[in-house]
Every structure is written in structure tokens, then in C-alpha cells.
Amino acid sequence: MENMLHLTPVPAHTTLPNCCALEPEMLPPAITTTPVITLPVIDMSRSRGEVCQAMLDAGKEFGFFQVVNHGVSEQVLRDMEVVCEEFLQLPAEDKAHLYSDDNKKLNRLFSGSTFKTGSFWMDCLRLACTFPGLADSVHEWPEKPKRFREVFQKFVMQARGMGLEILQLLCEGLGLPTGYFEGEQTDGNVFVSTIWYPPCPNANTTLGLPPHCDRNLITMVLSGNVPGLEVFYNGDWFKVEPVRNAFVINFGIQLEVVTNGILKSAEHRVLTNAALPRTSVVTSLMANDDYIIGPAEELLSEDNPARYRNTMFGDFMRLYNKALEESGGDVKQAIKYFKII
């Protein structure tokens, strides 16, 4: 627990611990001149055809987009903001039982200082949600604050529903069978990670999160109104401007594999902020460990052969993590293991 940044009063963060200082090539410029891009903001209340096309275009171009009118109620969003802040403010003794450095533990509180590829300026509460029996996992979640379990349960139900709807829209746009992504591809755990980035005393020498690609199908990020997310696009890092009540949708490597590279998974990272704290809630849809992921046969042809090998999802996660550690966090090297072409 002594590693947890948010348990230290903000004025005490006057210097950056040596363990958090990163190599210069991993860092943004000392004076940030990174351009801002407005990711496509897709209104899911528009016609189905328009939404399908907009998602495909954004997926091919960026691997990222934002959605509004997404079906997660504004009340649920506000409740999440409140309970996340209330959890953050709990005394250490009420959270100590949740802390663990074991990354195999499904439900845990941990610090970015425990990452194997470096030390990063963040704290995270990661919770696993089993489906279809969500009630089976709720008893593993924090009991405090009082409404925590109730609010998180409502949030994950609505966020997962949004994710499945986005995947169905992608099916229609790609010409895949209806419900292609249902079942084993999305019946694994849903992970909800609440990530806190406290104000950082030297924001130019560390990161909140390192450059990475998510490994699952899609990730949905509720990022509040404090900027920090950057996406690698056309050889440069671009700041993502937050949109009120929007979710940032991020395509994972699994979706890139399934679509045989039609949709891409883009590297992204999180910057620190010297003045403002930042909170994001990250929801990830996962496959069952024994599901074989590989390019969809419907998308393959003589002119478009498989570019990725078939791999059991549990092995994919394990081997990718191992390759990432061995390469010092080099995403391009890690993904090469799964490529045929």
C-alpha cells in the first residue's frame, strides 16, 4: 500500500521518485507542442447505416472514436463520478485488503509503480465482472462507499450493452454474420478499471500510462474533462480532446486480428498533469480463455489471405505479455509473434 500515490497528500508530491523517471525516448517534449485532434464523434442516435459507416471509417483511420447518445444514462455517469471520488477519499485502512501486486488477481487495487515494463504515475482499482452471472462477482467488489456496488453494477450492465451494440454495428458494416461477436468472443470477464492520475511534480519525466495497444476486442473509456490521452497517428502523438458524457472507443488487437487488419489497434498513452488530477473509467470486453481468435473466414479471399495466426485467447494474452516484457514495452515487437504476413 505504501506505493499508492493517492494516499499521499498532494502537497507531499514535491519530487518525482527515481523509479518513475523514464527514458527520454518514451517521453513527450519538455514543452508540449503535441497537436490536438478531434477524434470522430459518432452520434449513435443517427440512422444505423450512418453509424455503421462512421465507425468503419474511424476504425480504419484511427482505431479510435468517441460516441455520444450511447445508451449509458447521464445519471449513471454522474453516479460513477461520485462513487469513484468517494472511494478515492476512503482512509487507507478501508482499502488495504484490496491491494495486491499480483497481476493474476482479478480484483485488486494497485499502483503503476508495480508495472514490469516501468513505473508509471497512476493508481488503479481493477474489478472483474462475470457474465451472464454478474451477481456472482459483485460480492468480490468493495463494500465501501455504501452505494459502490449498486452504482458499478448499473454502470457495467449499460456499458457492456453499449459495447455489444457497437460490435453488432461493426458486424453489419463488415458484412459479418449477425451476432458474430456474441458468445465466446465476449463472454469472458468484463474488466472495469478506475484509474486515478494525481497531479505530478515533474510531468515531463514520466507518464501516466506507457505506449500500448489493448489486447481485447474493444475498450470503452469514460475519461472526464481533463485531457491526458494521446493516440499515435501518422507517425506522431496527438492529444485527444475530451467530450462531455462521451465514451472513447478503442479497438483492441483482437479486433484487428479478427478483421484481418481491416480495423486497426492504435498505440496510445496517457500524459501526466502538473496541476490537475484525472480519473478515467476503462471497460474492457474479453473473450473466454479457450476461445480461438483468428481472422474471420468471411473476410478472407485469395487476394486477402490471413495475416495473423490462430491463437487461443488465454495463450494470446500470456504470450503477448511475455513478449512485451522481453522487448521492454515495444508493442510492434510484441505483435510480430502473431503475424503471418
mmCIF file of C-alpha atoms in Angstrom:
data_model
loop_
_atom_site.group_PDB
_atom_site.id
_atom_site.type_symbol
_atom_site.label_atom_id
_atom_site.label_comp_id
_atom_site.label_asym_id
_atom_site.label_seq_id
_atom_site.Cartn_x
_atom_site.Cartn_y
_atom_site.Cartn_z
ATOM 1 C CA MET A 1 0.000 0.000 0.000
ATOM 2 C CA GLU A 2 2.956 2.344 0.500
ATOM 3 C CA ASN A 3 3.226 2.558 -3.310
ATOM 4 C CA MET A 4 -0.222 4.096 -3.708
ATOM 5 C CA LEU A 5 0.108 7.665 -4.926
ATOM 6 C CA HIS A 6 -3.366 8.844 -3.982
ATOM 7 C CA LEU A 7 -2.859 8.010 -0.304
ATOM 8 C CA THR A 8 -0.147 10.676 -0.049
ATOM 9 C CA PRO A 9 -1.419 14.248 0.408
ATOM 10 C CA VAL A 10 -0.949 16.193 -2.831
ATOM 11 C CA PRO A 11 1.454 18.775 -1.285
ATOM 12 C CA ALA A 12 3.805 15.888 -0.404
ATOM 13 C CA HIS A 13 4.301 15.101 -4.109
ATOM 14 C CA THR A 14 7.031 17.693 -4.499
ATOM 15 C CA THR A 15 9.589 15.481 -6.236
ATOM 16 C CA LEU A 16 9.300 12.579 -8.614
ATOM 17 C CA PRO A 17 10.566 9.222 -7.250
ATOM 18 C CA ASN A 18 13.537 7.927 -9.259
ATOM 19 C CA CYS A 19 11.632 4.747 -10.089
ATOM 20 C CA CYS A 20 9.091 6.772 -12.104
ATOM 21 C CA ALA A 21 11.626 8.612 -14.279
ATOM 22 C CA LEU A 22 11.509 7.178 -17.811
ATOM 23 C CA GLU A 23 13.947 7.028 -20.682
ATOM 24 C CA PRO A 24 13.852 10.200 -22.831
ATOM 25 C CA GLU A 25 12.589 8.379 -25.937
ATOM 26 C CA MET A 26 9.412 7.406 -24.095
ATOM 27 C CA LEU A 27 8.546 10.960 -23.089
ATOM 28 C CA PRO A 28 6.698 13.885 -24.648
ATOM 29 C CA PRO A 29 8.730 17.044 -25.456
ATOM 30 C CA ALA A 30 9.711 19.216 -22.486
ATOM 31 C CA ILE A 31 7.387 21.917 -23.832
ATOM 32 C CA THR A 32 4.378 20.065 -25.131
ATOM 33 C CA THR A 33 3.607 21.065 -28.683
ATOM 34 C CA THR A 34 1.669 17.940 -29.486
ATOM 35 C CA PRO A 35 -1.216 18.819 -31.801
ATOM 36 C CA VAL A 36 -4.790 18.158 -30.770
ATOM 37 C CA ILE A 37 -7.030 16.035 -32.941
ATOM 38 C CA THR A 38 -10.753 15.748 -32.611
ATOM 39 C CA LEU A 39 -11.494 12.077 -32.920
ATOM 40 C CA PRO A 40 -14.666 11.386 -34.879
ATOM 41 C CA VAL A 41 -17.606 11.902 -32.514
ATOM 42 C CA ILE A 42 -20.320 9.470 -33.550
ATOM 43 C CA ASP A 43 -23.917 10.106 -32.521
ATOM 44 C CA MET A 44 -25.395 6.635 -32.020
ATOM 45 C CA SER A 45 -28.926 8.013 -32.288
ATOM 46 C CA ARG A 46 -28.457 8.670 -36.016
ATOM 47 C CA SER A 47 -29.514 6.198 -38.708
ATOM 48 C CA ARG A 48 -27.989 2.748 -38.435
ATOM 49 C CA GLY A 49 -26.361 2.997 -41.835
ATOM 50 C CA GLU A 50 -24.690 6.312 -40.998
ATOM 51 C CA VAL A 51 -23.401 4.980 -37.667
ATOM 52 C CA CYS A 52 -22.039 1.769 -39.262
ATOM 53 C CA GLN A 53 -20.147 3.700 -41.900
ATOM 54 C CA ALA A 54 -18.802 6.270 -39.449
ATOM 55 C CA MET A 55 -17.465 3.538 -37.154
ATOM 56 C CA LEU A 56 -15.807 1.687 -40.016
ATOM 57 C CA ASP A 57 -14.197 4.857 -41.340
ATOM 58 C CA ALA A 58 -12.897 5.806 -37.889
ATOM 59 C CA GLY A 59 -11.680 2.267 -37.234
ATOM 60 C CA LYS A 60 -9.715 2.138 -40.453
ATOM 61 C CA GLU A 61 -8.246 5.623 -39.994
ATOM 62 C CA PHE A 62 -7.598 5.937 -36.254
ATOM 63 C CA GLY A 63 -8.612 2.756 -34.405
ATOM 64 C CA PHE A 64 -10.348 5.228 -32.065
ATOM 65 C CA PHE A 65 -13.503 7.322 -31.971
ATOM 66 C CA GLN A 66 -15.901 8.842 -29.449
ATOM 67 C CA VAL A 67 -19.598 8.077 -29.072
ATOM 68 C CA VAL A 68 -22.482 10.135 -27.702
ATOM 69 C CA ASN A 69 -26.139 9.142 -27.197
ATOM 70 C CA HIS A 70 -24.685 5.732 -26.449
ATOM 71 C CA GLY A 71 -27.318 4.340 -24.094
ATOM 72 C CA VAL A 72 -25.465 4.771 -20.795
ATOM 73 C CA SER A 73 -27.689 7.153 -18.864
ATOM 74 C CA GLU A 74 -26.357 10.506 -17.687
ATOM 75 C CA GLN A 75 -27.475 9.652 -14.144
ATOM 76 C CA VAL A 76 -25.317 6.517 -14.177
ATOM 77 C CA LEU A 77 -22.350 8.567 -15.431
ATOM 78 C CA ARG A 78 -22.767 11.129 -12.647
ATOM 79 C CA ASP A 79 -23.182 8.389 -10.022
ATOM 80 C CA MET A 80 -19.937 6.778 -11.228
ATOM 81 C CA GLU A 81 -18.091 10.066 -10.889
ATOM 82 C CA VAL A 82 -19.353 10.441 -7.313
ATOM 83 C CA VAL A 83 -18.605 6.911 -6.059
ATOM 84 C CA CYS A 84 -15.174 6.846 -7.703
ATOM 85 C CA GLU A 85 -14.265 10.059 -5.884
ATOM 86 C CA GLU A 86 -15.746 8.721 -2.627
ATOM 87 C CA PHE A 87 -13.666 5.544 -2.957
ATOM 88 C CA LEU A 88 -10.579 7.640 -3.613
ATOM 89 C CA GLN A 89 -11.184 9.577 -0.384
ATOM 90 C CA LEU A 90 -11.608 6.486 1.831
ATOM 91 C CA PRO A 91 -8.935 6.047 4.515
ATOM 92 C CA ALA A 92 -6.156 3.576 3.720
ATOM 93 C CA GLU A 93 -7.411 1.006 6.237
ATOM 94 C CA ASP A 94 -10.673 0.659 4.303
ATOM 95 C CA LYS A 95 -8.774 -0.225 1.117
ATOM 96 C CA ALA A 96 -5.790 -2.221 2.374
ATOM 97 C CA HIS A 97 -7.485 -5.615 1.836
ATOM 98 C CA LEU A 98 -7.923 -4.807 -1.867
ATOM 99 C CA TYR A 99 -4.254 -4.047 -2.536
ATOM 100 C CA SER A 100 -2.166 -6.622 -4.409
ATOM 101 C CA ASP A 101 0.939 -6.692 -6.602
ATOM 102 C CA ASP A 102 -0.215 -9.976 -8.161
ATOM 103 C CA ASN A 103 -1.402 -9.139 -11.682
ATOM 104 C CA LYS A 104 -3.146 -12.520 -11.912
ATOM 105 C CA LYS A 105 -5.580 -11.472 -9.200
ATOM 106 C CA LEU A 106 -8.828 -10.479 -10.896
ATOM 107 C CA ASN A 107 -9.971 -7.860 -8.371
ATOM 108 C CA ARG A 108 -7.260 -5.649 -6.944
ATOM 109 C CA LEU A 109 -6.021 -2.178 -6.107
ATOM 110 C CA PHE A 110 -2.509 -1.440 -7.353
ATOM 111 C CA SER A 111 -0.042 1.254 -8.352
ATOM 112 C CA GLY A 112 1.622 1.927 -11.692
ATOM 113 C CA SER A 113 4.950 1.625 -9.890
ATOM 114 C CA THR A 114 4.492 -2.173 -9.979
ATOM 115 C CA PHE A 115 4.403 -2.491 -13.808
ATOM 116 C CA LYS A 116 7.076 -4.850 -15.150
ATOM 117 C CA THR A 117 7.845 -2.546 -18.074
ATOM 118 C CA GLY A 118 8.432 0.542 -15.926
ATOM 119 C CA SER A 119 6.961 2.708 -13.169
ATOM 120 C CA PHE A 120 4.075 4.988 -14.083
ATOM 121 C CA TRP A 121 2.172 7.782 -12.342
ATOM 122 C CA MET A 122 -1.216 6.192 -11.656
ATOM 123 C CA ASP A 123 -3.255 4.149 -9.200
ATOM 124 C CA CYS A 124 -5.870 1.657 -10.348
ATOM 125 C CA LEU A 125 -8.792 -0.294 -8.952
ATOM 126 C CA ARG A 126 -9.496 -3.182 -11.331
ATOM 127 C CA LEU A 127 -12.686 -5.195 -10.934
ATOM 128 C CA ALA A 128 -13.752 -8.318 -12.825
ATOM 129 C CA CYS A 129 -17.378 -8.754 -13.871
ATOM 130 C CA THR A 130 -18.555 -12.222 -14.906
ATOM 131 C CA PHE A 131 -21.322 -12.662 -17.456
ATOM 132 C CA PRO A 132 -24.030 -13.755 -17.672
ATOM 133 C CA GLY A 133 -23.925 -14.207 -13.865
ATOM 134 C CA LEU A 134 -22.831 -10.707 -12.851
ATOM 135 C CA ALA A 135 -24.210 -11.190 -9.342
ATOM 136 C CA ASP A 136 -21.569 -13.893 -8.798
ATOM 137 C CA SER A 137 -18.768 -11.316 -8.982
ATOM 138 C CA VAL A 138 -20.362 -8.370 -7.148
ATOM 139 C CA HIS A 139 -19.578 -9.808 -3.696
ATOM 140 C CA GLU A 140 -15.857 -9.545 -4.544
ATOM 141 C CA TRP A 141 -16.104 -5.771 -5.041
ATOM 142 C CA PRO A 142 -15.509 -3.092 -2.382
ATOM 143 C CA GLU A 143 -18.290 -2.671 0.179
ATOM 144 C CA LYS A 144 -17.425 0.979 0.746
ATOM 145 C CA PRO A 145 -18.611 3.560 -0.062
ATOM 146 C CA LYS A 146 -22.160 2.447 0.610
ATOM 147 C CA ARG A 147 -23.534 2.715 -2.967
ATOM 148 C CA PHE A 148 -20.378 1.452 -4.676
ATOM 149 C CA ARG A 149 -21.621 -1.999 -5.705
ATOM 150 C CA GLU A 150 -25.029 -0.759 -6.805
ATOM 151 C CA VAL A 151 -23.598 2.031 -8.967
ATOM 152 C CA PHE A 152 -20.869 -0.120 -10.520
ATOM 153 C CA GLN A 153 -23.351 -2.875 -11.327
ATOM 154 C CA LYS A 154 -25.633 -0.459 -13.181
ATOM 155 C CA PHE A 155 -22.682 1.058 -14.986
ATOM 156 C CA VAL A 156 -21.153 -2.213 -16.189
ATOM 157 C CA MET A 157 -24.516 -3.519 -17.416
ATOM 158 C CA GLN A 158 -25.115 -0.414 -19.528
ATOM 159 C CA ALA A 159 -21.506 -0.081 -20.705
ATOM 160 C CA ARG A 160 -21.359 -3.732 -21.767
ATOM 161 C CA GLY A 161 -24.650 -3.293 -23.632
ATOM 162 C CA MET A 162 -23.150 -0.323 -25.473
ATOM 163 C CA GLY A 163 -20.086 -2.369 -26.372
ATOM 164 C CA LEU A 164 -22.133 -5.251 -27.753
ATOM 165 C CA GLU A 165 -24.202 -2.812 -29.810
ATOM 166 C CA ILE A 166 -21.033 -1.281 -31.287
ATOM 167 C CA LEU A 167 -19.761 -4.760 -32.179
ATOM 168 C CA GLN A 168 -23.082 -5.572 -33.844
ATOM 169 C CA LEU A 169 -22.864 -2.370 -35.876
ATOM 170 C CA LEU A 170 -19.350 -3.373 -36.945
ATOM 171 C CA CYS A 171 -20.696 -6.794 -37.998
ATOM 172 C CA GLU A 172 -23.202 -5.100 -40.259
ATOM 173 C CA GLY A 173 -20.614 -2.750 -41.714
ATOM 174 C CA LEU A 174 -18.081 -5.522 -42.358
ATOM 175 C CA GLY A 175 -20.587 -7.992 -43.733
ATOM 176 C CA LEU A 176 -20.096 -10.487 -40.913
ATOM 177 C CA PRO A 177 -22.998 -12.697 -39.743
ATOM 178 C CA THR A 178 -25.392 -11.146 -37.240
ATOM 179 C CA GLY A 179 -24.156 -11.818 -33.732
ATOM 180 C CA TYR A 180 -20.673 -12.818 -34.888
ATOM 181 C CA PHE A 181 -19.077 -11.310 -31.774
ATOM 182 C CA GLU A 182 -21.600 -12.767 -29.335
ATOM 183 C CA GLY A 183 -20.887 -15.891 -27.301
ATOM 184 C CA GLU A 184 -17.330 -16.917 -26.512
ATOM 185 C CA GLN A 185 -15.749 -13.802 -28.030
ATOM 186 C CA THR A 186 -17.401 -11.574 -25.428
ATOM 187 C CA ASP A 187 -18.467 -13.994 -22.668
ATOM 188 C CA GLY A 188 -15.197 -13.690 -20.769
ATOM 189 C CA ASN A 189 -14.756 -11.287 -17.889
ATOM 190 C CA VAL A 190 -15.601 -7.639 -18.369
ATOM 191 C CA PHE A 191 -12.917 -5.622 -16.594
ATOM 192 C CA VAL A 192 -13.746 -2.207 -15.166
ATOM 193 C CA SER A 193 -10.602 -0.288 -14.225
ATOM 194 C CA THR A 194 -10.902 3.007 -12.391
ATOM 195 C CA ILE A 195 -7.599 4.835 -12.894
ATOM 196 C CA TRP A 196 -6.504 7.870 -10.906
ATOM 197 C CA TYR A 197 -3.693 10.144 -12.082
ATOM 198 C CA PRO A 198 -2.724 12.516 -9.250
ATOM 199 C CA PRO A 199 -1.020 15.849 -10.033
ATOM 200 C CA CYS A 200 2.592 15.044 -10.911
ATOM 201 C CA PRO A 201 5.545 17.127 -9.640
ATOM 202 C CA ASN A 202 7.534 16.659 -12.852
ATOM 203 C CA ALA A 203 5.162 15.831 -15.669
ATOM 204 C CA ASN A 204 7.896 15.921 -18.317
ATOM 205 C CA THR A 205 9.851 12.967 -16.927
ATOM 206 C CA THR A 206 7.171 10.302 -16.560
ATOM 207 C CA LEU A 207 3.866 9.074 -17.986
ATOM 208 C CA GLY A 208 0.525 8.065 -16.550
ATOM 209 C CA LEU A 209 0.454 5.002 -18.818
ATOM 210 C CA PRO A 210 3.089 3.853 -21.330
ATOM 211 C CA PRO A 211 2.509 3.440 -25.069
ATOM 212 C CA HIS A 212 0.431 0.305 -25.537
ATOM 213 C CA CYS A 213 -2.311 -1.386 -27.527
ATOM 214 C CA ASP A 214 -5.214 -3.065 -25.750
ATOM 215 C CA ARG A 215 -5.419 -6.800 -26.411
ATOM 216 C CA ASN A 216 -9.173 -7.405 -26.274
ATOM 217 C CA LEU A 217 -11.936 -6.626 -28.805
ATOM 218 C CA ILE A 218 -12.904 -3.120 -27.746
ATOM 219 C CA THR A 219 -12.316 -0.838 -24.780
ATOM 220 C CA MET A 220 -14.679 1.925 -23.693
ATOM 221 C CA VAL A 221 -13.165 4.829 -21.764
ATOM 222 C CA LEU A 222 -15.077 7.367 -19.705
ATOM 223 C CA SER A 223 -12.326 9.947 -19.297
ATOM 224 C CA GLY A 224 -13.905 13.006 -17.683
ATOM 225 C CA ASN A 225 -12.962 16.508 -18.815
ATOM 226 C CA VAL A 226 -9.218 16.624 -18.045
ATOM 227 C CA PRO A 227 -7.074 15.869 -21.133
ATOM 228 C CA GLY A 228 -4.305 13.283 -20.968
ATOM 229 C CA LEU A 229 -4.953 10.586 -23.562
ATOM 230 C CA GLU A 230 -2.724 10.625 -26.650
ATOM 231 C CA VAL A 231 -3.065 8.440 -29.775
ATOM 232 C CA PHE A 232 -0.231 7.557 -32.154
ATOM 233 C CA TYR A 233 -1.339 8.524 -35.658
ATOM 234 C CA ASN A 234 0.654 9.053 -38.855
ATOM 235 C CA GLY A 235 3.977 8.899 -37.040
ATOM 236 C CA ASP A 236 3.160 11.388 -34.258
ATOM 237 C CA TRP A 237 1.404 11.573 -30.904
ATOM 238 C CA PHE A 238 -1.850 13.527 -30.859
ATOM 239 C CA LYS A 239 -3.778 14.764 -27.850
ATOM 240 C CA VAL A 240 -7.410 13.653 -27.647
ATOM 241 C CA GLU A 241 -9.797 16.403 -26.593
ATOM 242 C CA PRO A 242 -12.427 15.058 -24.141
ATOM 243 C CA VAL A 243 -16.117 15.413 -24.989
ATOM 244 C CA ARG A 244 -18.628 15.736 -22.137
ATOM 245 C CA ASN A 245 -20.567 12.493 -21.482
ATOM 246 C CA ALA A 246 -18.821 10.717 -24.377
ATOM 247 C CA PHE A 247 -17.009 7.398 -24.317
ATOM 248 C CA VAL A 248 -13.727 6.997 -26.164
ATOM 249 C CA ILE A 249 -13.890 3.707 -28.070
ATOM 250 C CA ASN A 250 -10.590 1.946 -28.630
ATOM 251 C CA PHE A 251 -10.194 -1.082 -30.918
ATOM 252 C CA GLY A 252 -8.018 -3.811 -29.405
ATOM 253 C CA ILE A 253 -5.587 -6.200 -31.074
ATOM 254 C CA GLN A 254 -8.171 -8.997 -31.006
ATOM 255 C CA LEU A 255 -10.434 -6.929 -33.275
ATOM 256 C CA GLU A 256 -7.514 -6.174 -35.602
ATOM 257 C CA VAL A 257 -6.823 -9.920 -35.826
ATOM 258 C CA VAL A 258 -10.466 -10.886 -36.397
ATOM 259 C CA THR A 259 -10.864 -8.303 -39.173
ATOM 260 C CA ASN A 260 -7.510 -9.367 -40.686
ATOM 261 C CA GLY A 261 -6.193 -5.840 -40.319
ATOM 262 C CA ILE A 262 -9.176 -4.011 -41.831
ATOM 263 C CA LEU A 263 -9.680 -2.307 -38.475
ATOM 264 C CA LYS A 264 -6.567 -1.375 -36.564
ATOM 265 C CA SER A 265 -5.491 -1.195 -32.967
ATOM 266 C CA ALA A 266 -3.583 2.039 -32.383
ATOM 267 C CA GLU A 267 -0.910 2.707 -29.785
ATOM 268 C CA HIS A 268 -1.937 5.176 -27.126
ATOM 269 C CA ARG A 269 -0.562 6.554 -23.877
ATOM 270 C CA VAL A 270 -1.570 8.856 -21.012
ATOM 271 C CA LEU A 271 0.328 12.016 -20.051
ATOM 272 C CA THR A 272 0.577 13.328 -16.514
ATOM 273 C CA ASN A 273 -0.600 16.751 -15.391
ATOM 274 C CA ALA A 274 1.248 19.035 -13.003
ATOM 275 C CA ALA A 275 -1.870 20.848 -11.765
ATOM 276 C CA LEU A 276 -4.997 18.723 -12.151
ATOM 277 C CA PRO A 277 -5.931 15.207 -11.067
ATOM 278 C CA ARG A 278 -7.522 12.993 -13.718
ATOM 279 C CA THR A 279 -9.845 9.999 -13.382
ATOM 280 C CA SER A 280 -10.854 7.587 -16.116
ATOM 281 C CA VAL A 281 -13.078 4.500 -16.048
ATOM 282 C CA VAL A 282 -11.965 1.861 -18.550
ATOM 283 C CA THR A 283 -14.315 -1.000 -19.507
ATOM 284 C CA SER A 284 -12.866 -3.914 -21.496
ATOM 285 C CA LEU A 285 -14.791 -6.767 -23.131
ATOM 286 C CA MET A 286 -12.840 -10.039 -23.066
ATOM 287 C CA ALA A 287 -13.122 -13.437 -24.753
ATOM 288 C CA ASN A 288 -13.153 -16.768 -22.932
ATOM 289 C CA ASP A 289 -9.598 -18.015 -22.379
ATOM 290 C CA ASP A 290 -10.126 -21.128 -24.522
ATOM 291 C CA TYR A 291 -11.653 -19.277 -27.487
ATOM 292 C CA ILE A 292 -9.535 -19.455 -30.652
ATOM 293 C CA ILE A 293 -9.055 -15.980 -32.085
ATOM 294 C CA GLY A 294 -8.072 -15.571 -35.716
ATOM 295 C CA PRO A 295 -9.165 -13.822 -38.915
ATOM 296 C CA ALA A 296 -12.860 -14.264 -39.751
ATOM 297 C CA GLU A 297 -13.202 -16.639 -42.711
ATOM 298 C CA GLU A 298 -15.853 -14.364 -44.232
ATOM 299 C CA LEU A 299 -13.219 -11.645 -44.685
ATOM 300 C CA LEU A 300 -10.552 -13.854 -46.306
ATOM 301 C CA SER A 301 -10.014 -14.485 -50.005
ATOM 302 C CA GLU A 302 -7.253 -15.383 -52.431
ATOM 303 C CA ASP A 303 -6.423 -11.709 -52.668
ATOM 304 C CA ASN A 304 -6.731 -11.206 -48.912
ATOM 305 C CA PRO A 305 -5.106 -14.190 -47.158
ATOM 306 C CA ALA A 306 -4.865 -14.492 -43.385
ATOM 307 C CA ARG A 307 -2.309 -12.086 -41.949
ATOM 308 C CA TYR A 308 -2.491 -13.420 -38.373
ATOM 309 C CA ARG A 309 -2.209 -16.925 -36.945
ATOM 310 C CA ASN A 310 -4.992 -18.551 -34.926
ATOM 311 C CA THR A 311 -4.271 -18.477 -31.191
ATOM 312 C CA MET A 312 -6.211 -19.465 -28.091
ATOM 313 C CA PHE A 313 -7.143 -16.232 -26.321
ATOM 314 C CA GLY A 314 -5.603 -17.230 -22.986
ATOM 315 C CA ASP A 315 -2.319 -18.088 -24.755
ATOM 316 C CA PHE A 316 -2.523 -14.868 -26.763
ATOM 317 C CA MET A 317 -2.740 -12.807 -23.574
ATOM 318 C CA ARG A 318 0.086 -14.707 -21.886
ATOM 319 C CA LEU A 319 2.451 -14.690 -24.883
ATOM 320 C CA TYR A 320 1.767 -11.036 -25.695
ATOM 321 C CA ASN A 321 2.515 -10.016 -22.102
ATOM 322 C CA LYS A 322 5.725 -12.037 -22.147
ATOM 323 C CA ALA A 323 6.833 -10.543 -25.471
ATOM 324 C CA LEU A 324 6.009 -7.056 -24.198
ATOM 325 C CA GLU A 325 8.166 -7.551 -21.108
ATOM 326 C CA GLU A 326 11.067 -9.050 -23.079
ATOM 327 C CA SER A 327 11.007 -6.173 -25.576
ATOM 328 C CA GLY A 328 10.864 -3.517 -22.875
ATOM 329 C CA GLY A 329 7.337 -2.498 -23.823
ATOM 330 C CA ASP A 330 7.819 -2.441 -27.610
ATOM 331 C CA VAL A 331 4.301 -3.015 -28.966
ATOM 332 C CA LYS A 332 5.473 -3.577 -32.559
ATOM 333 C CA GLN A 333 7.844 -6.351 -31.481
ATOM 334 C CA ALA A 334 5.213 -7.984 -29.285
ATOM 335 C CA ILE A 335 2.581 -8.204 -32.038
ATOM 336 C CA LYS A 336 5.036 -9.705 -34.550
ATOM 337 C CA TYR A 337 4.700 -13.093 -32.854
ATOM 338 C CA PHE A 338 1.099 -13.389 -34.063
ATOM 339 C CA LYS A 339 1.601 -12.124 -37.623
ATOM 340 C CA ILE A 340 1.930 -14.408 -40.630
ATOM 341 C CA ILE A 341 2.419 -11.641 -43.193
#
